[in-house]
Short mmCIF file of C-alpha atoms and ligand atoms in Angstrom, two decimals:
data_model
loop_
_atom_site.label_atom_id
_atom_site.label_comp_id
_atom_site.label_asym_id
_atom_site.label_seq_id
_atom_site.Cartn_x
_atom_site.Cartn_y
_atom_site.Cartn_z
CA UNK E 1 -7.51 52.51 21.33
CA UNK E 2 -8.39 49.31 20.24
CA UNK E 3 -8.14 50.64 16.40
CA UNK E 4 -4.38 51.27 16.90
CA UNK E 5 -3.31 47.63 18.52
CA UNK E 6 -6.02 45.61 16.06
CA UNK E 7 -4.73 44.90 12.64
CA UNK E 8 -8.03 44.59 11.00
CA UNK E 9 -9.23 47.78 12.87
CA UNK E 10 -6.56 49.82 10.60
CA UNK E 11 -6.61 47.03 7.59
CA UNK E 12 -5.25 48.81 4.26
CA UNK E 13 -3.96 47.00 1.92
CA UNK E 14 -2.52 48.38 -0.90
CA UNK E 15 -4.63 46.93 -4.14
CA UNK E 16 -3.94 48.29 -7.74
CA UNK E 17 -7.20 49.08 -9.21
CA UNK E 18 -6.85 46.60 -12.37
CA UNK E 19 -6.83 42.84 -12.44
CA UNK E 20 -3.16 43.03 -14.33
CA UNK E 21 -0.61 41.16 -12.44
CA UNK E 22 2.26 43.56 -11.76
CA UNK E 23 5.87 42.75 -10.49
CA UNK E 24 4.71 44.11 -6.81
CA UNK E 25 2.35 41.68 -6.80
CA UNK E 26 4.38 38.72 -8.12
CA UNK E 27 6.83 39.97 -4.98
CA UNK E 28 4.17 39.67 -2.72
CA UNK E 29 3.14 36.66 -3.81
CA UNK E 30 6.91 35.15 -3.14
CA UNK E 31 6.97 36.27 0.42
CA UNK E 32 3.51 36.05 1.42
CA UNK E 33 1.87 33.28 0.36
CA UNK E 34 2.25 29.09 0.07
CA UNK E 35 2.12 27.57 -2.89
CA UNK E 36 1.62 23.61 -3.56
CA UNK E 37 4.97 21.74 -1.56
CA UNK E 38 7.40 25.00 -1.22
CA UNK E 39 9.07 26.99 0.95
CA UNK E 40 8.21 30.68 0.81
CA UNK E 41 12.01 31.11 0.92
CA UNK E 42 14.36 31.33 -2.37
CA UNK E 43 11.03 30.31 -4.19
CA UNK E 44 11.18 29.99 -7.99
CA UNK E 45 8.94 32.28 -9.65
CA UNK E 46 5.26 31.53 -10.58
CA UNK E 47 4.28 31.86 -13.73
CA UNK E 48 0.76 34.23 -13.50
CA UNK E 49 -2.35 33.07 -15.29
CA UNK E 50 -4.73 35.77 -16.38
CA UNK E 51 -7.04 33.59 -18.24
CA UNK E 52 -7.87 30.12 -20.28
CA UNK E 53 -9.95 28.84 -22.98
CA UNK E 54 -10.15 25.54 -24.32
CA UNK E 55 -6.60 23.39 -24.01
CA UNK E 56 -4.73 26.86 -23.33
CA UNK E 57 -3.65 28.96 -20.26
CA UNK E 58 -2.74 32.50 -21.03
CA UNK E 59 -0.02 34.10 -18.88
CA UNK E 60 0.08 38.16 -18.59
CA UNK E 61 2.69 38.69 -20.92
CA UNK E 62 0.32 37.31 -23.52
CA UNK E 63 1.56 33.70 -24.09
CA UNK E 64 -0.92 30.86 -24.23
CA UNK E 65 0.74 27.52 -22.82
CA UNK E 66 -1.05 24.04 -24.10
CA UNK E 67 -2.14 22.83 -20.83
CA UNK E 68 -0.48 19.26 -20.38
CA UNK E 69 -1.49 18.43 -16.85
CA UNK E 70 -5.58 19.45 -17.16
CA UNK E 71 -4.65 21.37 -13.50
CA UNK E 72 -3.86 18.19 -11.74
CA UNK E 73 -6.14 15.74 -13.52
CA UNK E 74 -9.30 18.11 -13.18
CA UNK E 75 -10.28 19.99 -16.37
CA UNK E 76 -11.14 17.27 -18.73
CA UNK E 77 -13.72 19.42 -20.92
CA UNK E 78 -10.81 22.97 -20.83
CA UNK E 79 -10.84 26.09 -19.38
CA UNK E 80 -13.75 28.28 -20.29
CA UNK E 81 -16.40 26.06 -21.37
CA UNK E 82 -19.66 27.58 -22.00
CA UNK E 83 -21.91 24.55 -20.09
CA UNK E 84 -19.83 25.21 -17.09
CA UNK E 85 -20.22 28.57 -16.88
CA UNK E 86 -23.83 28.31 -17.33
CA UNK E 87 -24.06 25.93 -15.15
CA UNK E 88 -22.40 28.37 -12.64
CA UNK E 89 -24.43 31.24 -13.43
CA UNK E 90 -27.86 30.54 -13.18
CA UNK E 91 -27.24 28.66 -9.37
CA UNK E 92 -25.14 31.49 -8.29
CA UNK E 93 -28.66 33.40 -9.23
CA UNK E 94 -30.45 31.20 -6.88
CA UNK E 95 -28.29 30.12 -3.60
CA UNK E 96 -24.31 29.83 -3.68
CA UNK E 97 -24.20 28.28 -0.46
CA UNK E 98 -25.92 26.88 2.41
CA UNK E 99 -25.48 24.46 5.68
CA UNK E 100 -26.35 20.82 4.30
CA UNK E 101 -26.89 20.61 8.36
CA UNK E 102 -31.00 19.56 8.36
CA UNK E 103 -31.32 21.20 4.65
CA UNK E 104 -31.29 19.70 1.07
CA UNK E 105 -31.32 21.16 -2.42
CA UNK E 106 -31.69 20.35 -5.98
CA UNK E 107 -28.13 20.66 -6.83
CA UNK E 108 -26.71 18.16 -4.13
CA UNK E 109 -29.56 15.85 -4.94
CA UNK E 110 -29.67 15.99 -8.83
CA UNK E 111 -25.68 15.54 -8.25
CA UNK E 112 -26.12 12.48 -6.23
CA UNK E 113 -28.35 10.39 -8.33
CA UNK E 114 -25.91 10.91 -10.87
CA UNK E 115 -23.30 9.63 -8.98
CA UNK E 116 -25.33 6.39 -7.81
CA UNK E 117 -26.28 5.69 -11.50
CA UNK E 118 -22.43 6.10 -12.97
CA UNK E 119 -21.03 3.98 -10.24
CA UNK E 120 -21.98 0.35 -10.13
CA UNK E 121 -24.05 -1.09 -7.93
CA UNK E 122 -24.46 -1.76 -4.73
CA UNK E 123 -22.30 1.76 -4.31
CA UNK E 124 -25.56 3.41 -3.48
CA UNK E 125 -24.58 5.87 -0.79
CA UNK E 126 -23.16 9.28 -1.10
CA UNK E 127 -21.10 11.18 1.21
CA UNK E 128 -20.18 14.90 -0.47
CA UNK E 129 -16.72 16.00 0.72
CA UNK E 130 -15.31 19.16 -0.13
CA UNK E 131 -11.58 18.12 -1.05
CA UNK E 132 -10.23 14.65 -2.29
CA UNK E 133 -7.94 14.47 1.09
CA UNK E 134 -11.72 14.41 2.61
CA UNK E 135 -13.04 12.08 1.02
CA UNK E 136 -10.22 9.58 1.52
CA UNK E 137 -10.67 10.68 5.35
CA UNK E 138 -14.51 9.79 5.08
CA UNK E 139 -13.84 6.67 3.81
CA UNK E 140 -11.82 5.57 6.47
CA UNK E 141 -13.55 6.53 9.09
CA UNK E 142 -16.67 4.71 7.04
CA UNK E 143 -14.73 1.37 7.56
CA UNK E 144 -13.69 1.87 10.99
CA UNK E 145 -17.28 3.05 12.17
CA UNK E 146 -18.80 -0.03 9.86
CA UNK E 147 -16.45 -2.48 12.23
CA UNK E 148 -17.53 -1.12 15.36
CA UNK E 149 -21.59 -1.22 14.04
CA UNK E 150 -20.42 -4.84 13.54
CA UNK E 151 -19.27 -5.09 17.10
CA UNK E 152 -15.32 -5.77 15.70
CA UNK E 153 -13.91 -2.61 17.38
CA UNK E 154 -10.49 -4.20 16.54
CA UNK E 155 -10.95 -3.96 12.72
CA UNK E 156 -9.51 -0.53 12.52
CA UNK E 157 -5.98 -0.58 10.83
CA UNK E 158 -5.62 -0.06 6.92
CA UNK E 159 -3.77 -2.23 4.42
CA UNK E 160 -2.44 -0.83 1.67
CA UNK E 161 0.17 -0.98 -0.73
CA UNK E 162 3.30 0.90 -1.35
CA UNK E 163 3.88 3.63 -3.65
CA UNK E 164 -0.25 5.03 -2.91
CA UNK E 165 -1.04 8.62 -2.79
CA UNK E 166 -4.30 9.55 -1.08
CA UNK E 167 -3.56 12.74 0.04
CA UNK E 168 -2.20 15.32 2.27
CA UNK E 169 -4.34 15.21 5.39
CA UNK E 170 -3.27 12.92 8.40
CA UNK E 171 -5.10 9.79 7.92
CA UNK E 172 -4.68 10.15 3.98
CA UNK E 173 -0.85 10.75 4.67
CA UNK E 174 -0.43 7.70 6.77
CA UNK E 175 -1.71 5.69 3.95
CA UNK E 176 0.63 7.45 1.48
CA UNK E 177 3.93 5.62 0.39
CA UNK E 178 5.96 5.53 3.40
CA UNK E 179 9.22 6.33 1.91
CA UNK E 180 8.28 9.15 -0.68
CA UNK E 181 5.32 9.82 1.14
CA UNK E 182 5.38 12.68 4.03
CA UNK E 183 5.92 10.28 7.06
CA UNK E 184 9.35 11.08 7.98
CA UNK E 185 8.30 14.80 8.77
CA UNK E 186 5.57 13.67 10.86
CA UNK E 187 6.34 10.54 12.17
CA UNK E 188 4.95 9.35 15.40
CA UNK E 189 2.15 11.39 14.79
CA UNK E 190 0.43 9.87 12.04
CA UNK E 191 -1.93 7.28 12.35
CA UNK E 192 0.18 3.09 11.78
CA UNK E 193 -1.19 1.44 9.12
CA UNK E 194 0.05 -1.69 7.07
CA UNK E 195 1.90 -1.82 3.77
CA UNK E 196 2.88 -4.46 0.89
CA UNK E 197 4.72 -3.92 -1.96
CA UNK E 198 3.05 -2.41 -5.13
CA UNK E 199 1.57 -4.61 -7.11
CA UNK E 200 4.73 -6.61 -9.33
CA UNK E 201 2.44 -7.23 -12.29
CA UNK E 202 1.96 -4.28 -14.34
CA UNK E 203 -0.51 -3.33 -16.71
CA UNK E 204 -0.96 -5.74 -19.42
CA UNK E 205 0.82 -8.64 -18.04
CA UNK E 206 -1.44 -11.24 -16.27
CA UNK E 207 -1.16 -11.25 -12.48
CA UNK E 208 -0.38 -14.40 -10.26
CA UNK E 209 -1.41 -15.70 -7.38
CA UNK E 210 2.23 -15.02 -6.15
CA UNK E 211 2.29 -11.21 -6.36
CA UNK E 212 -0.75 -11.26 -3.96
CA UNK E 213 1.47 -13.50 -1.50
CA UNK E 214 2.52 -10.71 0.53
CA UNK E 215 -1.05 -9.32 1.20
CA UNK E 216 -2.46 -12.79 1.16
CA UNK E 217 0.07 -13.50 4.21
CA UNK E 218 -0.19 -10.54 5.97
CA UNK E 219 -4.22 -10.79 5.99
CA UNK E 220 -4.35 -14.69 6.83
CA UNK E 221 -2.52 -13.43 9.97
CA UNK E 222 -4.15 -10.16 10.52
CA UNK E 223 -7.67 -9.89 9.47
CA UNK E 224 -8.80 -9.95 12.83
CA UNK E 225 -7.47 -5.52 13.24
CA UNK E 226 -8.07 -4.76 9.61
CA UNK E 227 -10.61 -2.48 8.87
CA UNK E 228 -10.16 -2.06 4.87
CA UNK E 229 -7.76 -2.19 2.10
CA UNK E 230 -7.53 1.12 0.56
CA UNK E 231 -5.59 1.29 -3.02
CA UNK E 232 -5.68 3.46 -6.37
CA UNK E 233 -7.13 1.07 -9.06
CA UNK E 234 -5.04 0.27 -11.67
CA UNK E 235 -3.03 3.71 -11.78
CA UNK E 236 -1.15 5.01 -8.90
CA UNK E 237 -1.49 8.36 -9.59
CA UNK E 238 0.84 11.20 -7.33
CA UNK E 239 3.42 8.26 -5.84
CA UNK E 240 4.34 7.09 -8.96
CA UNK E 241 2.44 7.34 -11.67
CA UNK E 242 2.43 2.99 -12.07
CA UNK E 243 -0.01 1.25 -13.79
CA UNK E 244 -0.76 -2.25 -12.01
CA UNK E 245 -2.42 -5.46 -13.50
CA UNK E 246 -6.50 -5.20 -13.23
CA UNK E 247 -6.35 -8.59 -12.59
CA UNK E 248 -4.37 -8.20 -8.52
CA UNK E 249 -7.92 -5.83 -7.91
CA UNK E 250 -9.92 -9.16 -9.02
CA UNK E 251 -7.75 -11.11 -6.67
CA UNK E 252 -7.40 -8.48 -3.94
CA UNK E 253 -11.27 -8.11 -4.01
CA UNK E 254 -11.31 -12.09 -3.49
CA UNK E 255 -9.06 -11.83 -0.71
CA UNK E 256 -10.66 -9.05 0.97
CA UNK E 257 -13.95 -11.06 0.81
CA UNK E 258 -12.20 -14.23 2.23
CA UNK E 259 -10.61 -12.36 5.37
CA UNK E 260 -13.65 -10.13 5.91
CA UNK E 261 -12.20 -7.09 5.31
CA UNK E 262 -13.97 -3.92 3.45
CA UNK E 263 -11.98 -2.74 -0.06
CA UNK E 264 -11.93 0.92 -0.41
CA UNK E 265 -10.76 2.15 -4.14
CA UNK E 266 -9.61 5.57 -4.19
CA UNK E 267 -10.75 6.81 -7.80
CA UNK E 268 -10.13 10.28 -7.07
CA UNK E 269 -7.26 10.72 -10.12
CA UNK E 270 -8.60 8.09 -12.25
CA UNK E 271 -12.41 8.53 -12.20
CA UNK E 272 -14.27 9.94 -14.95
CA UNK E 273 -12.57 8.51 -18.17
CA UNK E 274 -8.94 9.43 -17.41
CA UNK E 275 -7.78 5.57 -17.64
CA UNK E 276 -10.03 5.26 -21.03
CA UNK E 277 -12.76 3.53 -19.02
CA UNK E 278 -15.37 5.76 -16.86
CA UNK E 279 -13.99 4.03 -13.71
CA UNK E 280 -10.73 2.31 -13.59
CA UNK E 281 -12.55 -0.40 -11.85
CA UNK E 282 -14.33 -1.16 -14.99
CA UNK E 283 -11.02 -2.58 -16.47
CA UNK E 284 -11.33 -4.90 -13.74
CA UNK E 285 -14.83 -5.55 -13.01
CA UNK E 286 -14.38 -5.29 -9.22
CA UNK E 287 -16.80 -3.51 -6.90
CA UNK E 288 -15.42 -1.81 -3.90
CA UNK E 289 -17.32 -1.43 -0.47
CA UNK E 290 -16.26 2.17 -0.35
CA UNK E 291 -15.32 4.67 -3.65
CA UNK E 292 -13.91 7.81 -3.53
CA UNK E 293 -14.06 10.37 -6.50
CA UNK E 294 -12.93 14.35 -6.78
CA UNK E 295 -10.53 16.25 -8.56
CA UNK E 296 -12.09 15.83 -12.01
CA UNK E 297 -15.69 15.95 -11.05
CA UNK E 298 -16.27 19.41 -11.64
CA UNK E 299 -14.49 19.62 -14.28
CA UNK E 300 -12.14 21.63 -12.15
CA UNK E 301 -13.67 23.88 -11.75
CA UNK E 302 -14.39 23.95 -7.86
CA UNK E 303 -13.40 22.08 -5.06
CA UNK E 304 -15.85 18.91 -4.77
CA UNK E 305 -15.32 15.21 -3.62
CA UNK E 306 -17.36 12.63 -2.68
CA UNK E 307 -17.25 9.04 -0.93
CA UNK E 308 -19.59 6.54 -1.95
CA UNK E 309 -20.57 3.65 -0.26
CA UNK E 310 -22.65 0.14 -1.00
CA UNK E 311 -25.93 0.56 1.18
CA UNK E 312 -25.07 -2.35 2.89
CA UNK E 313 -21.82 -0.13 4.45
CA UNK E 314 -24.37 2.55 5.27
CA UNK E 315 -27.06 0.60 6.60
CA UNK E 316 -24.52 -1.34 8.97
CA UNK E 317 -23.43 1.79 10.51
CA UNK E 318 -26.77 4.07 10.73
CA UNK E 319 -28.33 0.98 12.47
CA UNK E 320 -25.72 1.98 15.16
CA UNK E 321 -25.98 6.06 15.11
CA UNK E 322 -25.10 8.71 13.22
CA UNK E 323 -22.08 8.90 10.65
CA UNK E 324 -19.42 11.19 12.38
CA UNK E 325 -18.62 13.41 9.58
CA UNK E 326 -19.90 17.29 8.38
CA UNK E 327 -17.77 19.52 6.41
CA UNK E 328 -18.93 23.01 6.57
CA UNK E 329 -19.07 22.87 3.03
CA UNK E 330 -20.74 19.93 2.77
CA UNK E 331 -22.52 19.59 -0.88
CA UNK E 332 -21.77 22.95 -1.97
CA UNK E 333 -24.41 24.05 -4.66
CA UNK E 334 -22.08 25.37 -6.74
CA UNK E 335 -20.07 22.98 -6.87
CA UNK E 336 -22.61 20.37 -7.45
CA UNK E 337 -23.82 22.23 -9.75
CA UNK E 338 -21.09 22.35 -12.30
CA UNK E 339 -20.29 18.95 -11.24
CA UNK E 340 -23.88 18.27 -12.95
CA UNK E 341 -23.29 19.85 -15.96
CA UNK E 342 -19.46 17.95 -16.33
CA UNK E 343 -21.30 14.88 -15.61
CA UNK E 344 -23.69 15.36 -18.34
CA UNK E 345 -21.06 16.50 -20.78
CA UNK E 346 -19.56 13.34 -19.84
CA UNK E 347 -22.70 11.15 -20.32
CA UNK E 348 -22.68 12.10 -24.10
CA UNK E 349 -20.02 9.58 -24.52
CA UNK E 350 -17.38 11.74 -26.55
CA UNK E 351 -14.47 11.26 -23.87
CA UNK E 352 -14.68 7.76 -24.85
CA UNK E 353 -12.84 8.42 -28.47
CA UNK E 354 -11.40 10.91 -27.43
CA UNK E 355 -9.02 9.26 -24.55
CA UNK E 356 -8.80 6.77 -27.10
CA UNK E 357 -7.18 9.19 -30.00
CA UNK E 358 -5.06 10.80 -26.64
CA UNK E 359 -3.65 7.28 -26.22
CA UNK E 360 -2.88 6.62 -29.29
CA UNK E 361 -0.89 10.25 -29.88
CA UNK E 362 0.68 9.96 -26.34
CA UNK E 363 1.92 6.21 -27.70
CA UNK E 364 3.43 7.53 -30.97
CA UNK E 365 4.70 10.52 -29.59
CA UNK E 366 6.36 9.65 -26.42
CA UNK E 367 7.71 6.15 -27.05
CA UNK E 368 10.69 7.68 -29.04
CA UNK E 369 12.18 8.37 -25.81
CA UNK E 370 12.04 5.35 -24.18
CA UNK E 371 15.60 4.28 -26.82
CA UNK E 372 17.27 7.03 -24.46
CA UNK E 373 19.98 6.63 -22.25
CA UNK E 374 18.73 9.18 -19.51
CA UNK E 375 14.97 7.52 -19.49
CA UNK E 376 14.16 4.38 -17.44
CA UNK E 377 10.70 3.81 -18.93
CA UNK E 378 7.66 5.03 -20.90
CA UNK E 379 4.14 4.31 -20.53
CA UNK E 380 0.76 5.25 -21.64
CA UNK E 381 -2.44 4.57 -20.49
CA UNK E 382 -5.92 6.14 -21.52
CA UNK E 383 -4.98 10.03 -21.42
CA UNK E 384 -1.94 9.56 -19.16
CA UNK E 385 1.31 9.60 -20.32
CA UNK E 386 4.78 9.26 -18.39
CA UNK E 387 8.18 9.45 -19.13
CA UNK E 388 10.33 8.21 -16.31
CA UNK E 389 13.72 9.02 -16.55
CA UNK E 390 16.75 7.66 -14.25
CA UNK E 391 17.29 10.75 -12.37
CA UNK E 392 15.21 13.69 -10.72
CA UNK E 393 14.55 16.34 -13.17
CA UNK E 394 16.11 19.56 -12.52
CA UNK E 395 13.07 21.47 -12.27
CA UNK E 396 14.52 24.90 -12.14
CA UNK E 397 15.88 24.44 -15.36
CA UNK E 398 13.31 22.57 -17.13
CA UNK E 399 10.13 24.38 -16.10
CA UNK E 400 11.17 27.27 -18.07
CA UNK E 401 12.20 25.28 -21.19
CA UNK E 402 8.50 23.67 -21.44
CA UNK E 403 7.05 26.71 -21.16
CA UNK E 404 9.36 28.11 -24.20
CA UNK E 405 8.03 25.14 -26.10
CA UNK E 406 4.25 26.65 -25.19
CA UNK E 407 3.24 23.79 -22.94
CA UNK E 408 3.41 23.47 -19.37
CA UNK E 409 4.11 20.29 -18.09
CA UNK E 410 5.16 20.18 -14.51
CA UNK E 411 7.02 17.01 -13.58
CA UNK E 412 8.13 15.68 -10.23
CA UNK E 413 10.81 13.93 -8.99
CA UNK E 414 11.90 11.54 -12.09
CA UNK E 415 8.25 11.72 -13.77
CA UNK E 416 7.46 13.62 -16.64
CA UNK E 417 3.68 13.01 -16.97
CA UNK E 418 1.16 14.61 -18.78
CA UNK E 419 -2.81 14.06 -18.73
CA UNK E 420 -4.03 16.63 -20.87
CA UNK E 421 -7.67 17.82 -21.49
CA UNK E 422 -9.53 15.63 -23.38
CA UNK E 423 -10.60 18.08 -26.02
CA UNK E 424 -7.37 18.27 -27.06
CA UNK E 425 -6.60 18.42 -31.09
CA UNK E 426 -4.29 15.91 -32.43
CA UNK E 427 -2.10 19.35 -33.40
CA UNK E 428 -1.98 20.35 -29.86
CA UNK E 429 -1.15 16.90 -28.90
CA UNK E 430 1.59 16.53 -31.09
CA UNK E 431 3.15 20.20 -30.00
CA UNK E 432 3.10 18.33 -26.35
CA UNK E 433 4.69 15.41 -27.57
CA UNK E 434 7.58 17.04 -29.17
CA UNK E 435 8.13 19.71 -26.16
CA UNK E 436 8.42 16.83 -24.03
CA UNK E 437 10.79 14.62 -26.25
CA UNK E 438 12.59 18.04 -27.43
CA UNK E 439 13.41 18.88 -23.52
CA UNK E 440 13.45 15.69 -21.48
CA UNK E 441 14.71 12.86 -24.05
CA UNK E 442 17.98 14.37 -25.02
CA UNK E 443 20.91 13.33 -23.37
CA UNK E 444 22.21 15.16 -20.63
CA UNK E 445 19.14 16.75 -18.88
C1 LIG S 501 -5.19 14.23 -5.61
C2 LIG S 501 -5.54 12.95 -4.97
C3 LIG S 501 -6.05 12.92 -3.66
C4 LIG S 501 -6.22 14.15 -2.82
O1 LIG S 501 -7.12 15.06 -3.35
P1 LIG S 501 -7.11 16.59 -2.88
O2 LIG S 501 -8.31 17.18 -3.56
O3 LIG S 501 -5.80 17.17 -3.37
O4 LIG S 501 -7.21 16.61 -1.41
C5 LIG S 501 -6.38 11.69 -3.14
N1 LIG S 501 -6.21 10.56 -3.84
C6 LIG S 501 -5.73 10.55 -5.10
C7 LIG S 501 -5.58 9.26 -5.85
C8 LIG S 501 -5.37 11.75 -5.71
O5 LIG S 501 -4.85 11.74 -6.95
#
């Protein structure tokens, strides 16, 4: 009885026995399942990935594609590397998982001194989260617990400044650029929070007193309800891909001192040697109350975040009670223990020259286009590189023509970015470059 009305009772599906990717299952794929922002409705096709090694995906038909975009700013070290997978193996010998509920382990405490020694001090507290939405969640709720240890219950709104991305979970959302953010879909749901413009000084060009007017206004009047100031050091990553003045963190950090308000810097795209310094913050020399890292801390390869915090943020609020926060996944062994072994690859110092020689490349390579009509701007920072151009990108047209050129590069909106591996050869760097300038900086696109 019940085996005829429950659809797990009677579950078949219908599996081919190998791991090749056939058209049925590309089909399936289009109607059955949700991919990053899409509908699953008169979706564009997905190209399938059946391996990767190194700088390259391979797609089933064979091709290899230089990977531009290092899977969203995660695989620094490439696909396939042999200290990963090692680093995988022998824990998935001994535990995979378990609670982090009353139990510790090697992997989550190994993981966590590391941490606390990369980061400067006082950020000695650390709070594993299993995605980089999480972590940006954690850290809020960090500042608004921290004002109500401190008996400031008020304190509980975040200032931030426009074009952010922090992520796609409610409180990260409501930080996220208003306008080319997610709020219209969900508005009067999301959590208020406050917003100034983006920093006017870019990178490079000395920042005044007068580009922190705004902020410096809106805090002299409203300190009293502000919890923290979240922002993206130095590169906005997702909502816009802008690269701001180090010196507005120096001044923001003053300001948030003056006013009594906590900074949080959300590192989670620029941590780990993407902006050619470990930390972005380094350019800057300004400490945060509360960090957040992720995407490339395994070396993407699994899901891991964390949210530090100076002891003095922890202290405040375990004088008070517990810290209300406990993903299931909480510290996942795996996961922190490849995080280990990118960390360590890391600590050899070799990104350093190499984000340097990416620079460099993405500079020569990419400037060319900035002379044409359809592109706005070009810039370059550590191993980021963007092409902006004055319109959207048609992406149904363009995806296909990168991937003809043996790259994939997956732009949004008017940015053509890439931040590719950093083991990248200067001859796979320069096949990048001249995809991108061969596709996007003609006229006409
Ligand atoms: C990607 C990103 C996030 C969100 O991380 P997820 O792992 O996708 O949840 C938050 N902040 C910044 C700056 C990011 O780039």
């Amino acid at each position: 009885m019940l085996e005829s009305i429950s659809p797990t009772g009677s579950w078949r599906e219908e599996r081919l026995l190998s791991t090749e990717i056939t058209q049925q299952d590309l089909d399936f794929d289009s109607t059955h399942i949700w991919h990053p922002y899409t509908a699953t409705v008169n979706r564009p096709p997905m190209y399938p990935v059946i391996g990767g090694e190194g700088v390259r995906l391979t797609l089933s038909d064979g091709r290899a594609l230089i990977d531009g975009m290092s899977s969203w700013w995660c695989t620094v070290h490439g696909y396939n590397h042999p200290r990963l997978n090692a680093a995988l193996k022998t824990q998935v010998d001994q535990f995979s998982h378990v609670m982090f509920g009353g139990l510790t382990h090697k992997p989550g405490i190994t993981l966590a001194r590391q941490l606390v020694a990369m980061t400067p001090e006082p950020l000695n507290t650390v709070f594993f989260a299993d995605s980089g939405s999480v972590a940006v969640e954690v850290a809020i709720k960090m500042a608004m617990q921290y004002w109500q240890a401190r008996k400031q219950p008020r304190k509980r709104k975040m200032l931030t400044v426009r074009g952010g991305y922090f992520g796609d979970t409610s409180g990260a959302m409501s930080v996220c650029d208003p306008e080319n953010g997610m709020h219209h879909w969900f508005s009067g749901i999301l959590p208020q929070h406050h917003f100034v413009h983006r920093p006017g000084c870019r990178f490079g060009e000395s920042c005044e007193d007068q580009h922190l007017y705004e902020a410096r206004t809106f805090l002299a009047d409203h300190h009293q309800t502000i919890a923290a100031v979240i922002i993206e050091p130095v590169v906005q990553g997702a909502g816009g891909m802008y690269f701001y003045s180090p010196d507005y963190l120096v001044k923001l950090r003053a300001l948030c001192d003056q006013y009594g308000v906590l900074l949080i810097h959300d590192e989670i795209a620029t941590g780990f040697g993407r902006t050619g310094q470990l930390f972005a913050l380094e350019h800057a020399n300004v400490i945060p109350d509360i960090m957040c890292v992720g995407k490339a801390l395994t070396g993407g390869y699994m899901t891991l975040a964390a949210t530090l915090c100076s002891e003095h943020v922890s202290t405040t609020i375990s004088e008070q009670g517990p810290f209300m926060h406990g993903p299931t996944f909480m510290a996942n062994p795996l996961a922190c223990a490849v995080a280990t072994a990118s960390l360590d690859i890391l600590q050899e110092g070799h990104w350093r020259s190499q984000v340097q020689m990416i620079e460099q490349m993405l500079t020569e390579g990419l400037m060319p286009c900035a002379s044409m009509p359809t592109v706005a701007d070009v810039r370059v920072l550590g191993a980021i590189g963007v092409v902006e151009m004055k319109k959207a990108v048609d992406m149904q047209q363009i995806q296909p023509e990168f991937v003809k050129r043996g790259i994939w590069v997956r732009p949004f909106g008017k940015l053509v970015y890439v931040m590719p591996p950093y083991i990248i050869s200067p001859d796979d760097l320069n096949t990048l470059c001249s995809g991108i300038r061969d596709v996007v900086c003609r006229q006409n696109v």
